[in-house]
XYZ file of C-alpha atoms in Angstrom:
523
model
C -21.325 13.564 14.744
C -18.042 15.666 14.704
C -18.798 15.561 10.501
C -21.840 17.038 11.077
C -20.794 19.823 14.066
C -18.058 20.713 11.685
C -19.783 22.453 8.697
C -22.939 24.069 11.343
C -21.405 27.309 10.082
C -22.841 26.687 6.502
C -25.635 24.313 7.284
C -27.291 26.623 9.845
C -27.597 29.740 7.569
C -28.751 27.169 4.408
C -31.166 25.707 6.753
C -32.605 29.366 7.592
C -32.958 30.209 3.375
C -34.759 26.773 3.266
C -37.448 27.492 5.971
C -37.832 30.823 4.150
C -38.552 29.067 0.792
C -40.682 26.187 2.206
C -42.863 28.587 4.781
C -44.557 29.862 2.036
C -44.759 26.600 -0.238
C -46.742 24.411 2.652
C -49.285 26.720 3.244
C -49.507 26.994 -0.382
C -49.618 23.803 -1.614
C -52.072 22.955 1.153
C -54.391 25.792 0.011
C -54.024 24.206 -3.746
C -54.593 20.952 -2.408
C -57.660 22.307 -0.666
C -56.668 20.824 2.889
C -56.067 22.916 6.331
C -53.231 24.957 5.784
C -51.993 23.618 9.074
C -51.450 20.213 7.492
C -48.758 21.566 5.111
C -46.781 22.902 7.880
C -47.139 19.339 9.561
C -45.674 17.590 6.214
C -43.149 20.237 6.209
C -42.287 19.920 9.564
C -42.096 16.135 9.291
C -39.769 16.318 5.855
C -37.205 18.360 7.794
C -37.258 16.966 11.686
C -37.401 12.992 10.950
C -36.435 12.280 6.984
C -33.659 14.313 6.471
C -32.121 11.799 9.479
C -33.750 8.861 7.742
C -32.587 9.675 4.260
C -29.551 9.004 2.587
C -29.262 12.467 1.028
C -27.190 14.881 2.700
C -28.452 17.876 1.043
C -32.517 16.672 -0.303
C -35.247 18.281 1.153
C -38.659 16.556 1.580
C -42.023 18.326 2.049
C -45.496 18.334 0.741
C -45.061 18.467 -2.939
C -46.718 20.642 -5.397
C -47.255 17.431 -7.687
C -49.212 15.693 -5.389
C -51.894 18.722 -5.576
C -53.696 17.150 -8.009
C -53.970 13.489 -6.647
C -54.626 14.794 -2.848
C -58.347 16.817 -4.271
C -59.109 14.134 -6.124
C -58.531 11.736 -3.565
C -60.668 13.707 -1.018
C -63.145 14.043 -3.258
C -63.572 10.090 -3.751
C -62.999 9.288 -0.382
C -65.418 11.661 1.318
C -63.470 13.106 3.657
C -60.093 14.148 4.834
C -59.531 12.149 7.866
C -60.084 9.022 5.369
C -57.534 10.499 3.216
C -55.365 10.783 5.833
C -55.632 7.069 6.072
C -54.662 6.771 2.682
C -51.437 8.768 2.999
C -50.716 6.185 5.728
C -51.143 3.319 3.562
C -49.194 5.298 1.033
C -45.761 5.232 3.744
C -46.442 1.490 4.068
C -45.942 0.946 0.348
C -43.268 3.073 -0.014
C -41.801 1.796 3.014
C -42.088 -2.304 1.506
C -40.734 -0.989 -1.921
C -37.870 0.252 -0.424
C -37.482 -2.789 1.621
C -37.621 -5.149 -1.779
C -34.867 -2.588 -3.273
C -36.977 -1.596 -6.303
C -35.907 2.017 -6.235
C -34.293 1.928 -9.425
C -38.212 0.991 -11.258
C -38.363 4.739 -11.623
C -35.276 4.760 -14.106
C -37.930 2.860 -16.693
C -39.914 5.441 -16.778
C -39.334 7.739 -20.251
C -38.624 11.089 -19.806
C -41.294 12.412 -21.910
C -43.678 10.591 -19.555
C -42.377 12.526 -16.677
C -42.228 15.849 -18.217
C -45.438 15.454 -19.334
C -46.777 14.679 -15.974
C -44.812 17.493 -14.583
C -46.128 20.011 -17.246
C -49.797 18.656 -16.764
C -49.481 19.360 -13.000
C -48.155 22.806 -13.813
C -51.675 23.923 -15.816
C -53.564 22.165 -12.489
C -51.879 24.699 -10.540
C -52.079 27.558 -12.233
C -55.578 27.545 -13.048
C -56.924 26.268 -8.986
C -55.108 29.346 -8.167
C -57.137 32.078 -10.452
C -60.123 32.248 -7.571
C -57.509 33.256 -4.966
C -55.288 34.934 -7.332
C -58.644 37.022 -7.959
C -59.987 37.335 -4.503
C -63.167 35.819 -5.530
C -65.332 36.580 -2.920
C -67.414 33.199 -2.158
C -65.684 29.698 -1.347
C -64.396 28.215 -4.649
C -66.683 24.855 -5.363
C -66.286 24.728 -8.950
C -65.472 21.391 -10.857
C -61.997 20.381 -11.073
C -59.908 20.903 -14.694
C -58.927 17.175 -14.311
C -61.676 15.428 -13.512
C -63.694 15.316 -16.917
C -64.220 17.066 -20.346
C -66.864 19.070 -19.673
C -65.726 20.164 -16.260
C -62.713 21.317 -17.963
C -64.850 23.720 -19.751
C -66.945 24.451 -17.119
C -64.536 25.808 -15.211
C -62.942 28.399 -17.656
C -66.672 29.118 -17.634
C -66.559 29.883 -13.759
C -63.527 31.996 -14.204
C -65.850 34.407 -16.176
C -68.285 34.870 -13.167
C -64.825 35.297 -10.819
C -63.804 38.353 -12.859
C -67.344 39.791 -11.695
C -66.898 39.250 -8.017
C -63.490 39.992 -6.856
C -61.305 41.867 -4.752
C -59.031 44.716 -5.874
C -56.366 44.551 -3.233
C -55.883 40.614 -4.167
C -55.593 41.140 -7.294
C -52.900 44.267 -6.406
C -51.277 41.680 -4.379
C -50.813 38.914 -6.328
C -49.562 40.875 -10.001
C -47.158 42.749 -7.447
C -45.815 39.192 -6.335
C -45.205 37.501 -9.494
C -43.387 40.705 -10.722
C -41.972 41.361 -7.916
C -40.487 37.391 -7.713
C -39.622 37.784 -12.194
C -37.676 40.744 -11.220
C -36.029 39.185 -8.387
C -34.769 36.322 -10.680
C -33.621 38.474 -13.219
C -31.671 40.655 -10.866
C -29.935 37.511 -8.908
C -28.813 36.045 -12.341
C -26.804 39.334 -12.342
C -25.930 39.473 -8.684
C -25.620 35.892 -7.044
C -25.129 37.221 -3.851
C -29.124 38.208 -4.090
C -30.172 34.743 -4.145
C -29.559 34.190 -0.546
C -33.295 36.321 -0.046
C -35.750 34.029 -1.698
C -38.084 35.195 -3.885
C -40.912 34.061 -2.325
C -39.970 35.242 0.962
C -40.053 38.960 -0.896
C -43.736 38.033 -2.120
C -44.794 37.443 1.409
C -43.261 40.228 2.931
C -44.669 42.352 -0.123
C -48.457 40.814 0.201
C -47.896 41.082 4.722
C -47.512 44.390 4.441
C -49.806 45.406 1.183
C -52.555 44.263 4.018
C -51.074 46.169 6.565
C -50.142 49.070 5.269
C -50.598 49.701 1.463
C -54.359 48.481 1.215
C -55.331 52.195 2.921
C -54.084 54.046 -0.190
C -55.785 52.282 -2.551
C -59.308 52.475 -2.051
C -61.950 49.144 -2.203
C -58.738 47.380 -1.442
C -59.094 45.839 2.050
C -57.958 42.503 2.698
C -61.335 40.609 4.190
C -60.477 37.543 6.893
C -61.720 35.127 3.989
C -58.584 36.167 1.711
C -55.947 35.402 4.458
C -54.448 32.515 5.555
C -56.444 31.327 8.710
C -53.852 28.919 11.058
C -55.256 28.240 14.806
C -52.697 30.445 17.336
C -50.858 28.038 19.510
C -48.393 28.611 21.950
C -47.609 25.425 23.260
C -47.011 22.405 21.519
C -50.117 20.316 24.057
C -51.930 23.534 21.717
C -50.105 22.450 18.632
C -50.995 18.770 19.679
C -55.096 19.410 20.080
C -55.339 20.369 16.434
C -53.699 17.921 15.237
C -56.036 15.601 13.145
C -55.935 11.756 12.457
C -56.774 9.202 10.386
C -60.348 7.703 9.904
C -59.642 4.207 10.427
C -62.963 2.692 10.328
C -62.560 3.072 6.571
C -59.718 0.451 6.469
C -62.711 -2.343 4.521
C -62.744 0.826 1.906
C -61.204 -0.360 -1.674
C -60.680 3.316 -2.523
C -58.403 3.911 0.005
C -56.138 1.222 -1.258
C -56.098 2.951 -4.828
C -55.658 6.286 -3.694
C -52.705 4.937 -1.036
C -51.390 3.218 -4.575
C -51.953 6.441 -6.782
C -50.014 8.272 -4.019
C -47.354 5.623 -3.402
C -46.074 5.745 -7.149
C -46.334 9.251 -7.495
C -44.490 10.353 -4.537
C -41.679 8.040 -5.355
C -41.155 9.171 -9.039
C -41.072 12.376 -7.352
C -38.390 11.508 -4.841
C -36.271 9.690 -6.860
C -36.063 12.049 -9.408
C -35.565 15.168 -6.995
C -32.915 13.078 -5.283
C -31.072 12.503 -8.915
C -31.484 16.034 -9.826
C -29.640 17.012 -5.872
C -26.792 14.734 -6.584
C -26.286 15.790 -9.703
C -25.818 19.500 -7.763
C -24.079 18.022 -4.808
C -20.678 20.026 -5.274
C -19.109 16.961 -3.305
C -20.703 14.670 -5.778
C -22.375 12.091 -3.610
C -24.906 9.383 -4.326
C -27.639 8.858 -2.175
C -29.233 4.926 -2.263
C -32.292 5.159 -3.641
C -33.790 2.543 -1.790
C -32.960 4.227 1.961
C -34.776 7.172 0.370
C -37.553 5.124 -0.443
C -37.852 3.664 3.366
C -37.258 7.331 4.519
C -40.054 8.943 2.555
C -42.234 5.704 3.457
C -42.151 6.277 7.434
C -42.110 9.962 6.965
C -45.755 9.937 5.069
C -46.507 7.298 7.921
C -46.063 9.718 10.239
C -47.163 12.873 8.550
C -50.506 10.914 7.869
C -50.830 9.997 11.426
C -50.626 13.561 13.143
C -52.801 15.144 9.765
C -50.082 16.322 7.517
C -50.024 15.938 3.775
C -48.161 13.055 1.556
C -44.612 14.149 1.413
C -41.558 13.564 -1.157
C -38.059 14.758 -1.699
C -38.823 18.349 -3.099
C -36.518 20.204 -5.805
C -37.302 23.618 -4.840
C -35.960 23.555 -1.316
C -33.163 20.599 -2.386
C -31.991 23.428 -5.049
C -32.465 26.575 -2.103
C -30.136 24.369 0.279
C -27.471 23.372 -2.165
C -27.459 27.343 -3.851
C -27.230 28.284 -0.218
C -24.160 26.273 1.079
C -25.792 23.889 2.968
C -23.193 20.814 3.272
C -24.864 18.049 5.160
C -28.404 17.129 6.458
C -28.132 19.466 9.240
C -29.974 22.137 7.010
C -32.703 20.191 6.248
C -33.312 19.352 10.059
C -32.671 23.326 10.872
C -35.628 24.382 8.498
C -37.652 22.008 10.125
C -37.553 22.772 13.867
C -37.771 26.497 12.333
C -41.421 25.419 10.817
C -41.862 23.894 14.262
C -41.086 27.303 16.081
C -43.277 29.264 13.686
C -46.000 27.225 14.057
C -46.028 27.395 17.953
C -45.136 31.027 18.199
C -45.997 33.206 15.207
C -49.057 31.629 13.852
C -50.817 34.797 14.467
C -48.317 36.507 12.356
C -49.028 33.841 9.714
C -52.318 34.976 9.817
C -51.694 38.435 7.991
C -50.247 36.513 4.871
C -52.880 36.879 2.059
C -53.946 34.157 0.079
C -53.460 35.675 -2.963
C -49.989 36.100 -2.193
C -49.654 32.093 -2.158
C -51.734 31.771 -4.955
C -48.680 33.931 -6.447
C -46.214 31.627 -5.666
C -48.013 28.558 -6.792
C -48.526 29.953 -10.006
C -45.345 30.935 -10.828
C -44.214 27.385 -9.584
C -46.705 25.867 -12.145
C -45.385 28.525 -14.885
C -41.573 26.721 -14.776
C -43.193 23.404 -14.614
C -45.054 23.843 -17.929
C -43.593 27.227 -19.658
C -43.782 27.364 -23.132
C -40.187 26.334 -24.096
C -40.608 22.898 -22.447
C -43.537 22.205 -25.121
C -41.094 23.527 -28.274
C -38.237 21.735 -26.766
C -40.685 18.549 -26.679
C -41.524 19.445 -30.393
C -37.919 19.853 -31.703
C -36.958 16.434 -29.813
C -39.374 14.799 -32.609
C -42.460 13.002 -32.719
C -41.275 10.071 -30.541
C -41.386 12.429 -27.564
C -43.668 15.150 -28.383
C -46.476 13.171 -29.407
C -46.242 11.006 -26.118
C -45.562 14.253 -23.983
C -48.656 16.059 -25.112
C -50.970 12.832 -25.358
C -49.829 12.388 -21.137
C -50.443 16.342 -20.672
C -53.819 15.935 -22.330
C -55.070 12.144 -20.750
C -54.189 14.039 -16.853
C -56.539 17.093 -17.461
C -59.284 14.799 -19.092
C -59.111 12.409 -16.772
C -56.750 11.713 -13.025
C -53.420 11.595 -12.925
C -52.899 7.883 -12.729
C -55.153 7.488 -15.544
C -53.480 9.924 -18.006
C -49.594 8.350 -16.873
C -50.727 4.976 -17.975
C -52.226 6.134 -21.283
C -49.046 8.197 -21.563
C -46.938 5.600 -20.688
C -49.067 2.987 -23.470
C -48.407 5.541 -26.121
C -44.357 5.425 -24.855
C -44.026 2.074 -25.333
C -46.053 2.151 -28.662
C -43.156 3.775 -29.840
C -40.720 2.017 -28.088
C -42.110 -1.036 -29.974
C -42.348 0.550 -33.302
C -38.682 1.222 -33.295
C -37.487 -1.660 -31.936
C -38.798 -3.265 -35.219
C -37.133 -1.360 -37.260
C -33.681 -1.151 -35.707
C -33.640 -5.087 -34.428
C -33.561 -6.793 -38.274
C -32.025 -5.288 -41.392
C -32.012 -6.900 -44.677
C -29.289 -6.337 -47.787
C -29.542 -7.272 -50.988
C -27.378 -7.883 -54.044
C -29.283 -9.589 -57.322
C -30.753 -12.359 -55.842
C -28.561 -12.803 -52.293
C -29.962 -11.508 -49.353
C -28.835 -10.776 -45.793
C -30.680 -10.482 -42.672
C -28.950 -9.587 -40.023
C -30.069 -9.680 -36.345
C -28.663 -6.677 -35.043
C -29.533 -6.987 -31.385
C -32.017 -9.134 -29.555
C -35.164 -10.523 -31.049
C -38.183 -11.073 -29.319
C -42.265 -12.020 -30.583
C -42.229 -8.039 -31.151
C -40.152 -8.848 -33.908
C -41.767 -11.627 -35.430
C -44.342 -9.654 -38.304
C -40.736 -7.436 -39.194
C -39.492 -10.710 -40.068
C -42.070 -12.266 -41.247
C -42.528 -9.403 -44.227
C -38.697 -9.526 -44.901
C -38.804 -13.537 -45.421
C -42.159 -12.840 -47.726
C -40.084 -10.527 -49.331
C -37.437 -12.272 -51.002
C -38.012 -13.759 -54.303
C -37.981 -17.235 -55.411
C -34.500 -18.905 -56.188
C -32.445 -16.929 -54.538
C -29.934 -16.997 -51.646
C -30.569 -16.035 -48.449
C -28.243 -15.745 -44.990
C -29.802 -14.592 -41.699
C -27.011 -14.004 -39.231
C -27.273 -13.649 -35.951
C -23.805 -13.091 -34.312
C -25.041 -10.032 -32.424
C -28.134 -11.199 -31.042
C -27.730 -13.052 -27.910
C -31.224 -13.731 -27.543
C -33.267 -15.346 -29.980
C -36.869 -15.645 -29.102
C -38.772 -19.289 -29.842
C -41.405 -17.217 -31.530
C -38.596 -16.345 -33.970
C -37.608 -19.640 -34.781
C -40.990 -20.634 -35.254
C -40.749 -18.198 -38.038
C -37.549 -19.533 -39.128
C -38.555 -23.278 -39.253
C -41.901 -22.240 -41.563
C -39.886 -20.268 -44.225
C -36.854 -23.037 -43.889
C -39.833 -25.672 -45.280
C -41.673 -22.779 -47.835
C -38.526 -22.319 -48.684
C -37.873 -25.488 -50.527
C -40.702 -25.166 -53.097
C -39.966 -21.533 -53.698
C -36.175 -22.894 -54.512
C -34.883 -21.027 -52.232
C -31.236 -21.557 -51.069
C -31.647 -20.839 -47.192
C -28.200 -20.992 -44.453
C -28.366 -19.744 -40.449
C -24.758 -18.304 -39.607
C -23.736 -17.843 -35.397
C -27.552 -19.208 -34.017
C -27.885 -21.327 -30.482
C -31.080 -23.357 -31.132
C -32.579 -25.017 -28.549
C -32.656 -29.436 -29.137
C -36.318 -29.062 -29.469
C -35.817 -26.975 -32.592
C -33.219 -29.457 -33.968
C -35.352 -32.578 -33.808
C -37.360 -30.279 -36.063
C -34.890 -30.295 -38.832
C -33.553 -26.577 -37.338
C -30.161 -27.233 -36.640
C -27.409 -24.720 -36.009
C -26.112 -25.050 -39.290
C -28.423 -25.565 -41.166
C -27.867 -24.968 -44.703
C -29.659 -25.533 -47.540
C -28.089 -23.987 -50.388
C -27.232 -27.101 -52.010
């Protein structure tokens, strides 16, 4: 405790940038998501109050996640209902809660990066493009296919976006280009001037779209802000208030098999997510501290329990608010609790100033959040890395907007290991040859993958001539191998063939064979 009490003169300012950031990133990402707004301030408020005690981390944030948008509508959307997603997101904390339990936290490592990236970059275009009808004001509710659902709703949607452009509101519009210029500019200027990062940018894109509806919408005219462009959050001034809108789980749907996918969809996703927001914060911990992976993963597990439970979204460690705490001198977990009793306050007390926030002004955010997650330099740096990681990259990019997000990872992550197995035949056996001597070497372990890239070497060589295959740095030599072995050692014979094994264990069932050790049978 006296650790903690010690650095509250850094952690309590930190904690008040990272409310500022988040504020405006759980009502957004529960507008993408297309869920009460209120439920992103619940995951928010959960993230901050009970995980950042839970965790490990000292300086992670957790929250609703902007790359969970994607799996939460498509979950509702197969389940029916939100209150059964809700149940989901439950089951979801269980997982992640056994997981951590059976210390598999480090199953995220095996995961390639280009995988990842392309997941992240896929999530990115999601984002961007559900936020065009609010970016736009579009003046009817938005019930137009998803871009990740199928083909042809892909296309149908850019269709839809067509029709927006002839029903929309100027003022939105006003607001949200004035946002993401205002937020570039912002950027640009607090690369210059670090002391200008302590004001968020997005905090400057609310306060810019608060009082455009306010104020600056009577200048301009036709651009009034209508109640169906702003964010709509029940007033409450109590928390028994706060309590009677809080919504729970449908659990009559517990016989459901789609809730079990969804709660495994979610499970994996938040916990790539976690893990590799927590990395990325100890990699900016000044102090340079680890935090167990595995804690995180129990941490995150009873924190979507309970954010599922009172009607809040899926949560996981977030980067954006991890990065806002560290950049702001936050030192222990402290911060992370400040911001979220501050969420707490402003939902109980200043919901109706909440209220004058325009949509479009989140829809701002959220696409300029999707912008860094797939900019155009990610895809050229993909390209310049080479084929084995732009080819997988863009295939995963391509499989999530065609299909889910669970879908287009595992067709992603076949494609990685396609790869993976193409050059692990070429860098696991190398021949040499001089006139009629040849050398195989095993150059690392060998495994039934590399079976054909022996085979063709052994069909290779030429009759009457000498051949070694060493295999002093492989310490594991698959039976499938020998198998291959023991069939050329006998072909060899007739072909004339002079064959000797140099540095191989072979197991006694191999040796009553005829494969011994040493076998050699150049004389």
């Amino acid at each position: 405790m006296k650790h903690y009490l010690s650095h509250l003169k850094s952690d309590i300012p930190a904690g008040v940038v990272v409310f500022l950031v988040a504020l405006p990133l759980c009502l957004g990402i529960a507008m993408a998501s297309g869920v009460p707004l209120f439920s992103g301030l619940i995951a928010g408020l959960v993230g901050g109050v009970l995980v950042s005690w839970l965790s490990g981390s000292q300086l992670s944030v957790a929250g609703p996640a902007a790359g969970l948008t994607a799996v939460v509508i498509a979950a509702i959307a197969t389940l029916g209902s939100f209150e059964a997603f809700l149940l989901s997101v439950v089951v979801a904390g269980i997982i992640q809660l056994v997981v951590g339990f059976l210390k598999a936290g480090k199953l995220a490592a095996f995961f390639p990066a280009s995988l990842i990236k392309g997941m992240l970059a896929a999530i990115g275009l999601i984002l961007i493009m559900k936020q065009l009808p609010h970016a736009l004001g579009y003046l009817a509710n938005f019930n137009g296919g998803e871009p990740y659902s199928s083909h042809s709703e892909v296309l149908s949607f850019f269709w839809q976006c067509i029709n927006y452009l002839k029903s929309t509101s100027r003022g939105a519009i006003l607001v949200c280009i004035g946002a993401i210029l205002l937020m570039k500019m912002w950027e640009i200027l607090s690369k210059k001037w670090a002391v200008l990062s302590i004001v968020p940018g997005p905090l400057l894109a609310v306060i810019w779209g608060v009082w455009f509806n306010i104020v600056g919408s009577r200048w301009v005219i036709g651009a009034e802000m209508m109640s169906h462009h702003l964010v709509s959050l029940p007033v409450m001034n109590t928390l028994s208030d706060m309590m009677k809108h809080v919504r729970g789980p449908d659990f009559s749907q517990w016989a459901n098999p789609n809730i079990y996918i969804v709660a495994g969809t979610l499970a994996i996703v938040a916990s790539i997510e976690t893990l590799l927001s927590l990395e990325a914060a100890d990699k900016m911990d000044p102090l340079k501290r680890v935090a167990p992976t595995d804690r995180e993963l129990k941490a995150q597990g009873i924190g979507n329990i309970v954010s599922g439970l009172m009607g809040g979204l899926p949560i996981t460690a977030v980067i954006v608010r991890s990065a806002a705490n560290v950049n702001a001198g936050g030192k222990t977990k402290v911060s992370a609790f400040v911001h979220g009793i501050l969420i707490l306050v402003s939902v109980m007390f200043f919901s109706q100033y909440l209220n004058a926030i325009p949509l479009s002004c989140l829809a701002a955010i959220l696409i300029m959040t999707g912008y860094k997650l797939t900019k155009p330099s990610l895809f050229l740096e993909m390209y310049r890395r080479g084929w084995t990681q732009f080819l997988p990259f863009v295939v995963t990019v391509v499989a999530i907007l065609s299909t889910d997000l669970l879908k287009g990872m595992g067709i992603g992550l076949i494609v990685s290991l396609c790869f993976v197995v193409r050059a692990n035949f070429h860098s696991a056996i190398s021949v040499e040859r001089e006139d009629d001597h040849y050398l195989i070497r095993f150059k690392k372990d060998v495994s039934f993958l590399n079976k054909m890239a022996l085979r063709d070497s052994l069909l290779a060589i030429e009759p009457n001539s000498s051949v070694i295959i060493d295999a002093a740095h492989a310490q594991f030599v698959d039976d499938d191998i020998l198998d291959t072995i023991f069939d050329f050692s006998i072909s060899a014979q007739d072909a004339g063939v002079r064959l000797k094994l140099l540095n191989f264990n072979i197991p006694k069932t191999f040796q009553h064979k005829g494969l011994t050790p040493n076998l050699d049978l150049s004389i």
